[in-house]
Amino acid sequence: MTTPVSEFTRRNFLKTTSAAFVLAGAFPLAVSAQQSGATNPLKIPAQDAGRDEGGVRVYDLTMQKGVTTFFEGYKTATLGLNGDYLGPTLRMRDGETVRINVTNTIGETSTLHWHGMHLPAKMDGGPHQTIPNGTTWSPEFTVKQKAAALWYHSHQMEKTAEHVWRGLAGMVWVDDAESDAIELPKTYGTDDLPLVLQDRRFDSNGGMEYNAGMRDMMMGMVGNVALTNGTVDPYFEATTEKVRLRILNGSNASFYYLGLDNDQPFTQVASDGGFLETPVEMTRLLLGPAERAEIVVDLTPGQVVSLRNISNASGFRFLEIRAAETLTPSPAIPARLTSIEWLDPKDAAVTRRFDMETRMGGMMGGNSHTINGKVMDIKRIDETVKKGDTEIWEIRNVAGMPHVWHMHDVQFQILDRNGKPPAANERARKDAVTLRGGEVVRLIMRFEDYADPDSPFMFHCHILEHEDAGMMGQFVVV
Ligand SMILES: [Cu+2]
């Protein structure tokens, strides 16, 4: 397996901590580097398509304590769902009714949030839907969703960062008639891969305890080792001409600027909430915490190419792809992938404004991360939205550091970023958007189907340390 942790961390901290932060500007970094060939086969999370119970698709997820061997000879205490670290990829279909029995055995209260899903607030798994240790929560809802790679993670009030860090996360892939028919790679684990990208801070004993210090609370908790589906320094042996990578930035706080190490182009075909209308060829992809992108990589026989985070000095590797000497042909990517119903700003009933702000407290007070000057109060409803309304939400990052806006219930569209049209790969259904320091985005969304004056949805920064520090608010749809 891989280099022992002590050497790994020392070497790479020395190599990167001084220069890397400068090179990457304001972005928090994950630091580690791999110079030679990758050492571990990529772990592929199990797929779980549930079981049919009288027309309802039923899943069982157990949140549990685990022990994971990330580095040979080192046992690391972790959390997982139906396993030691992370959880299975749930497969579900648009139009189906699903029930997920979530049993908590981790020894403390948690929650499980369906990130990116459009569903009733009571089923959302936010801070109000707590699951005490030893109990089972069984949300049931109808999937009303375009095909997309979504995810689930703990959303426990003030503990989200720690729970996700320790491993309480996994993916949800929604399928529909369009994704069934589309000519893109879709054989799970063969040419269609989930890639949960994370970084974790390991100590010299192989531990990855969540010990956030002052700087971590300000900047977000950043690691010294890259993990892909919980694998350190992984490789994948490809057998097809094209591989589709469904990438989730599952980190607490790191922004990944991804590219292939030979700078060959790849094609983005989907964003957070499903397919782009047309594929976008690119060589670099920025993903903030919680954002997703599906990309297709073209391979030549015998090729070895690596997906790297090139935003730090060492350019650490998330995945080495080793193409077989003979590759099964893959069809060309369709020129048109889907149609998106673009919302018209003229139809917006309301424009709301949100300032994301970070203040450094200095000697007298603590640091603060706020939205419109407020920190989260679970008893306070910040915004009330009328069901059926289209709204514009203007988000300003008035801080110097980047933040990530995420809101529950809806997939939004980006009208503009700093007054200019969004990049081609952000003309999409999205539920999370990265804002660099000083940036302004205008989002448009429609609040459909579900209203409940007693159960709020969340909006928050998806840097999890910021969320836990109170950079979160609540809205109800009535
Ligand atoms: Cu933030």
Coordinates of C-alpha atoms and ligand atoms in Angstrom, one line a residue, residues 356 358 369 401-404 461-463 466 471, ligand 1:
M356 CA -22.2 36.1 3.2
T358 CA -16.8 36.6 7.6
H369 CA -19.5 33.7 9.7
M401 CA -12.5 34.3 1.4
P402 CA -14.5 32.0 -0.8
H403 CA -17.9 30.6 0.4
V404 CA -20.3 28.1 -1.1
C461 CA -22.5 27.9 3.4
H462 CA -21.3 24.4 2.5
I463 CA -17.9 25.0 4.0
H466 CA -18.8 27.8 8.5
M471 CA -23.6 30.5 8.5
Ligands
CU1 CU -18.3 29.7 4.1

